[in-house]
N, CA and C of each residue as an Amber inpcrd file, in Angstrom:
protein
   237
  29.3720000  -6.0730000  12.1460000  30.6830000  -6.5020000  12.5420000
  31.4500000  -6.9430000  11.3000000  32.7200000  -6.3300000  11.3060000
  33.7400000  -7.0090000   9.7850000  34.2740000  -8.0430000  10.4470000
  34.0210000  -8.9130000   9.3540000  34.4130000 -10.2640000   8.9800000
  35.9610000 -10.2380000   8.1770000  36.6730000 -10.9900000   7.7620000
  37.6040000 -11.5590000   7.5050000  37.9450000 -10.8080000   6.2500000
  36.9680000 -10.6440000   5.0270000  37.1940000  -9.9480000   4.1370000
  36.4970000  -8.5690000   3.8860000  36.0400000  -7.9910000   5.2160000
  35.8620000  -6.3520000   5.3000000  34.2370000  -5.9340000   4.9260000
  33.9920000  -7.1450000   4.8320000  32.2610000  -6.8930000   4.4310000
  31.1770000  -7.0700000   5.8530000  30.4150000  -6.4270000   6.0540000
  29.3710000  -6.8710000   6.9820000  28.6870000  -7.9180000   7.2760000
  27.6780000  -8.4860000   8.5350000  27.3840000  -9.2700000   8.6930000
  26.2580000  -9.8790000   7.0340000  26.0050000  -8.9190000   6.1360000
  24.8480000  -9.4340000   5.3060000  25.6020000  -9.3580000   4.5390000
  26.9410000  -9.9030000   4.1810000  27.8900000  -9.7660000   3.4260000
  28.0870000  -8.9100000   1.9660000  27.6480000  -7.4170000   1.8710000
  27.5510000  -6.4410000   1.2150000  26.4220000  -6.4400000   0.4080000
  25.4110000  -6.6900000   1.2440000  23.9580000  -6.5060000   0.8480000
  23.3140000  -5.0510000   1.6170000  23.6560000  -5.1810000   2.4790000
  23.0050000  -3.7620000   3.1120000  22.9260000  -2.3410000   2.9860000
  23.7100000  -1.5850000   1.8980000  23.6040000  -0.6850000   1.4090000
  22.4560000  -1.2660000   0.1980000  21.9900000  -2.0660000  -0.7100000
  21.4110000  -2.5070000  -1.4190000  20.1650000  -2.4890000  -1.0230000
  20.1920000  -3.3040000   0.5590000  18.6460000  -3.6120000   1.2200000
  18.0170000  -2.2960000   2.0490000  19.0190000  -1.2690000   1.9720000
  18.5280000  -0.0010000   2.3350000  17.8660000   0.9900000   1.7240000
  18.3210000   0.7200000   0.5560000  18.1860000   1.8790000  -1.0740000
  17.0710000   0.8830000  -1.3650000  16.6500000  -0.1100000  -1.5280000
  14.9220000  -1.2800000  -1.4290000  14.3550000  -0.1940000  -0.3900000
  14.5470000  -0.4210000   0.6960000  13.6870000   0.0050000   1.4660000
  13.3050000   1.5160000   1.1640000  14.4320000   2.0560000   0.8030000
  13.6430000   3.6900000   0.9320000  12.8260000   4.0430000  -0.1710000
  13.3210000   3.3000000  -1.3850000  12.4300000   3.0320000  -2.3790000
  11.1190000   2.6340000  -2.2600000  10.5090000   2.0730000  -1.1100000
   9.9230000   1.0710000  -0.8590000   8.6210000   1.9350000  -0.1150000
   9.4900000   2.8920000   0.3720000   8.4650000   3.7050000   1.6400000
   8.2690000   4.8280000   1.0000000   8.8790000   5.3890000  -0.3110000
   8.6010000   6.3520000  -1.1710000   7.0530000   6.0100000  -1.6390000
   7.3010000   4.6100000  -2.6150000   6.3670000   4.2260000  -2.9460000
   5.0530000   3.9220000  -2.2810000   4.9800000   3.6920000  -0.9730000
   4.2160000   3.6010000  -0.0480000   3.4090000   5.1350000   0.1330000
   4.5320000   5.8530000   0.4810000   4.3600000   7.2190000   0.6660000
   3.1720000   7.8940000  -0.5250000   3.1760000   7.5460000  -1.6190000
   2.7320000   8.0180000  -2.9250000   1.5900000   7.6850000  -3.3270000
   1.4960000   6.3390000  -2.9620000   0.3480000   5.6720000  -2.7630000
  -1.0670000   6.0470000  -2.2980000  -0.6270000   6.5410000  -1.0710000
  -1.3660000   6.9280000   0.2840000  -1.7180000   8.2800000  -0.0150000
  -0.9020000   9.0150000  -0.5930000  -0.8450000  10.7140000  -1.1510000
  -1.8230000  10.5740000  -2.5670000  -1.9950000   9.8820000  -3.2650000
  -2.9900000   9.7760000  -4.2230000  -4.1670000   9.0440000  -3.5290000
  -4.6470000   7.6790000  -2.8440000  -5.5100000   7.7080000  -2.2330000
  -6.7000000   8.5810000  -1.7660000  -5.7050000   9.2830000  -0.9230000
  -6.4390000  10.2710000  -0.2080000  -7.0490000  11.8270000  -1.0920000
  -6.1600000  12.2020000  -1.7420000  -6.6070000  13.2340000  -2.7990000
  -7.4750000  12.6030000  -3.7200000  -7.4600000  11.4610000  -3.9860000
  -8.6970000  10.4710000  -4.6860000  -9.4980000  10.9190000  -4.3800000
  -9.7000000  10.8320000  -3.1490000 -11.0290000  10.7220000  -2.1190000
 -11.8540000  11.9370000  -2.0850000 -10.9760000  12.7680000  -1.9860000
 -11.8590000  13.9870000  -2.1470000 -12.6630000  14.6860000  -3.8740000
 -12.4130000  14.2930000  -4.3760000 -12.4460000  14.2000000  -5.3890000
 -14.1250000  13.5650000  -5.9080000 -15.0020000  15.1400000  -5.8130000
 -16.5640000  14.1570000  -5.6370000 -16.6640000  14.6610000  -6.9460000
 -16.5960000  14.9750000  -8.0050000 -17.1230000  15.5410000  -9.2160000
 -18.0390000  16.8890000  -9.3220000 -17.7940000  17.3330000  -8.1330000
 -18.4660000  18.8430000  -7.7270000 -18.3000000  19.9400000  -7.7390000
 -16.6130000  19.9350000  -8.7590000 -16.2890000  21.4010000  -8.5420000
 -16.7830000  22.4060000  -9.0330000 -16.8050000  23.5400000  -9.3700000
 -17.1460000  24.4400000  -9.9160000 -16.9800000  24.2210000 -11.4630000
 -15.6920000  23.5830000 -11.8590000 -15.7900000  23.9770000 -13.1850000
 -16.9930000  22.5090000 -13.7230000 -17.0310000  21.2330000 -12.6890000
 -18.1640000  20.5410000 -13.2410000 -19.3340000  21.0720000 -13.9090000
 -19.9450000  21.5900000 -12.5400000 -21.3530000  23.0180000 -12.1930000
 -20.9250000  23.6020000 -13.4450000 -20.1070000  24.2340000 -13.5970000
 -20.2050000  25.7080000 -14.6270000 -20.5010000  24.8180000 -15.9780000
 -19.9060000  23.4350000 -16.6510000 -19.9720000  22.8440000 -17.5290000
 -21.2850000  22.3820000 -17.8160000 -21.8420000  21.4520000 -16.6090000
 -23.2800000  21.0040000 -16.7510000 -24.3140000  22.3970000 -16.7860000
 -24.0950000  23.4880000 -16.3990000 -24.9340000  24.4810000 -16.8390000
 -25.0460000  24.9850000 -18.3240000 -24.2470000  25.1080000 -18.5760000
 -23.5390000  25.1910000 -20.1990000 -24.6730000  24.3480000 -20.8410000
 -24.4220000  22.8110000 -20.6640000 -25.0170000  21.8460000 -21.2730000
 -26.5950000  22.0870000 -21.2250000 -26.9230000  22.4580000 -19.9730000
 -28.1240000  22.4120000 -19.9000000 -29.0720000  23.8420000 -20.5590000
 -28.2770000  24.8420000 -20.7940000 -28.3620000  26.1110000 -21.5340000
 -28.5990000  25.9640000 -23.2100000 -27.7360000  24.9010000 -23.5600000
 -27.5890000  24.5160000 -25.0980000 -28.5340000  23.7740000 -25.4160000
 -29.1570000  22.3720000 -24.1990000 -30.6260000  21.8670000 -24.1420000
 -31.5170000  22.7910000 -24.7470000 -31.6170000  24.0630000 -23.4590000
 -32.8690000  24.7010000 -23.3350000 -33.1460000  25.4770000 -24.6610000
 -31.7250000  25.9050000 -25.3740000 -31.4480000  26.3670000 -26.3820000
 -32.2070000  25.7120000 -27.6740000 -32.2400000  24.6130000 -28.0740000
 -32.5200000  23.6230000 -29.4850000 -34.0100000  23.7860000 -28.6230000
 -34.2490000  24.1800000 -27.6220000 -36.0090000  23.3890000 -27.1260000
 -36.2510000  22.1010000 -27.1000000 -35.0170000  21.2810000 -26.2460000
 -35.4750000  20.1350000 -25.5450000 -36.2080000  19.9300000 -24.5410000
 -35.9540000  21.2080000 -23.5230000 -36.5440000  21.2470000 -22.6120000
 -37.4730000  22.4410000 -22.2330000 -38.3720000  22.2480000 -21.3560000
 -39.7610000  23.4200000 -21.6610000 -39.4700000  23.9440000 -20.2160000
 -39.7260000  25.4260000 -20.3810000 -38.9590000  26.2960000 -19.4540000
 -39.4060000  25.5870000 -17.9700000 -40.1560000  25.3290000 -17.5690000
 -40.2830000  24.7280000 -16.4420000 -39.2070000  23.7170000 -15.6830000
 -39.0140000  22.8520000 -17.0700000 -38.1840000  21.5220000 -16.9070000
 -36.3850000  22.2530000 -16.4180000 -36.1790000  23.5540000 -16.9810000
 -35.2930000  24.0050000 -17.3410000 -35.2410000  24.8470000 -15.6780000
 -35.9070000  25.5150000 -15.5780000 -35.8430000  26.4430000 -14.3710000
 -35.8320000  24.9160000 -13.2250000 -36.0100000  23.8790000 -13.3930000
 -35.9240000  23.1800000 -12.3190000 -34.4830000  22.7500000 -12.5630000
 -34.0720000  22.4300000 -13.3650000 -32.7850000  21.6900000 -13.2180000
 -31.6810000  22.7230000 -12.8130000 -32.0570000  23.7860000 -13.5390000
 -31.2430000  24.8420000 -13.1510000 -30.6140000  25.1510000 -12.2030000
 -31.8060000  25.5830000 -11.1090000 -31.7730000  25.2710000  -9.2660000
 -31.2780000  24.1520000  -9.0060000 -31.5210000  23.0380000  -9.2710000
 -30.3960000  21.8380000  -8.6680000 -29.0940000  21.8980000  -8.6380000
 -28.8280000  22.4100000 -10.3660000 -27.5600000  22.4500000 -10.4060000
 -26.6500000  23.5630000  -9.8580000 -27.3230000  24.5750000  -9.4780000
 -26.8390000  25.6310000  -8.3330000 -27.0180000  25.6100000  -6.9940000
 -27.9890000  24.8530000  -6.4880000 -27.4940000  24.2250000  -5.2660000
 -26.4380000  23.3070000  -4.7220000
Protein backbone atom coordinates (compact mmCIF):
# COMPACT_ATOMS: atom_id res chain seq x y z
CA UNK A 1 0.00 0.00 0.00
CA UNK A 2 1.50 3.76 -0.90
CA UNK A 3 1.99 5.79 1.81
CA UNK A 4 2.23 9.53 1.75
CA UNK A 5 5.54 9.71 -0.02
CA UNK A 6 4.95 6.86 -2.78
CA UNK A 7 7.03 4.20 -1.15
CA UNK A 8 5.66 0.83 0.12
CA UNK A 9 4.74 -0.60 3.25
CA UNK A 10 8.80 -1.63 3.86
CA UNK A 11 9.49 1.77 2.90
CA UNK A 12 11.70 1.00 -0.35
CA UNK A 13 13.31 -1.98 0.90
CA UNK A 14 11.55 -4.56 -1.07
CA UNK A 15 12.96 -4.59 -4.34
CA UNK A 16 16.37 -4.90 -2.23
CA UNK A 17 14.86 -7.78 0.06
CA UNK A 18 13.89 -9.56 -3.14
CA UNK A 19 17.22 -9.41 -5.18
CA UNK A 20 18.67 -10.99 -1.16
CA UNK A 21 16.41 -13.50 -1.59
CA UNK A 22 16.95 -14.69 -5.08
CA UNK A 23 20.47 -14.41 -4.45
CA UNK A 24 19.92 -16.39 -1.58
CA UNK A 25 18.12 -19.44 -3.24
CA UNK A 26 20.72 -19.35 -6.09
CA UNK A 27 23.15 -19.94 -3.56
CA UNK A 28 21.19 -22.55 -1.89
CA UNK A 29 20.50 -23.97 -5.23
CA UNK A 30 24.44 -24.49 -5.85
CA UNK A 31 25.11 -25.77 -2.83
CA UNK A 32 22.88 -28.73 -3.05
CA UNK A 33 24.07 -29.17 -6.93
CA UNK A 34 27.69 -29.68 -5.69
CA UNK A 35 26.70 -31.78 -2.66
CA UNK A 36 25.15 -34.19 -4.49
CA UNK A 37 27.66 -34.55 -7.51
CA UNK A 38 30.14 -34.75 -4.45
CA UNK A 39 28.56 -37.72 -3.57
CA UNK A 40 28.91 -39.62 -6.34
CA UNK A 41 32.15 -39.13 -6.73
CA UNK A 42 33.83 -42.62 -5.31
CA UNK A 43 37.39 -42.43 -6.84
CA UNK A 44 36.50 -45.28 -9.28
CA UNK A 45 36.51 -44.04 -12.50
CA UNK A 46 38.13 -45.43 -15.21
CA UNK A 47 40.71 -43.00 -15.63
CA UNK A 48 41.57 -43.81 -11.63
CA UNK A 49 41.73 -47.83 -12.72
CA UNK A 50 43.63 -47.00 -15.91
CA UNK A 51 46.24 -44.80 -13.67
CA UNK A 52 46.66 -47.27 -10.73
CA UNK A 53 47.35 -49.94 -13.42
CA UNK A 54 50.01 -47.87 -14.96
CA UNK A 55 51.51 -47.59 -11.47
CA UNK A 56 51.32 -50.96 -10.77
CA UNK A 57 52.97 -51.96 -14.33
CA UNK A 58 56.02 -49.53 -13.54
CA UNK A 59 56.17 -51.54 -9.92
CA UNK A 60 56.23 -54.78 -11.70
CA UNK A 61 58.59 -53.14 -14.10
CA UNK A 62 61.85 -52.05 -11.55
CA UNK A 63 60.87 -55.79 -9.86
CA UNK A 64 59.18 -54.67 -6.82
CA UNK A 65 56.82 -56.98 -7.13
CA UNK A 66 57.08 -60.88 -7.95
CA UNK A 67 54.75 -61.95 -10.64
CA UNK A 68 52.39 -63.54 -8.36
CA UNK A 69 52.06 -60.39 -6.15
CA UNK A 70 51.47 -58.63 -9.50
CA UNK A 71 48.90 -60.98 -11.23
CA UNK A 72 46.98 -60.54 -7.91
CA UNK A 73 46.70 -56.97 -7.70
CA UNK A 74 46.13 -56.79 -11.16
CA UNK A 75 42.68 -58.70 -10.91
CA UNK A 76 41.61 -56.45 -8.11
CA UNK A 77 42.24 -53.63 -9.86
CA UNK A 78 40.07 -54.84 -12.82
CA UNK A 79 37.42 -55.91 -10.92
Amino acid sequence: MMNYYGYDMMGGWGIFMMIILVILIVIIVYAVMKLVQGGNNTGTTSNGRDEALEILDQRYAKGELSDEEYQQKKKILKS
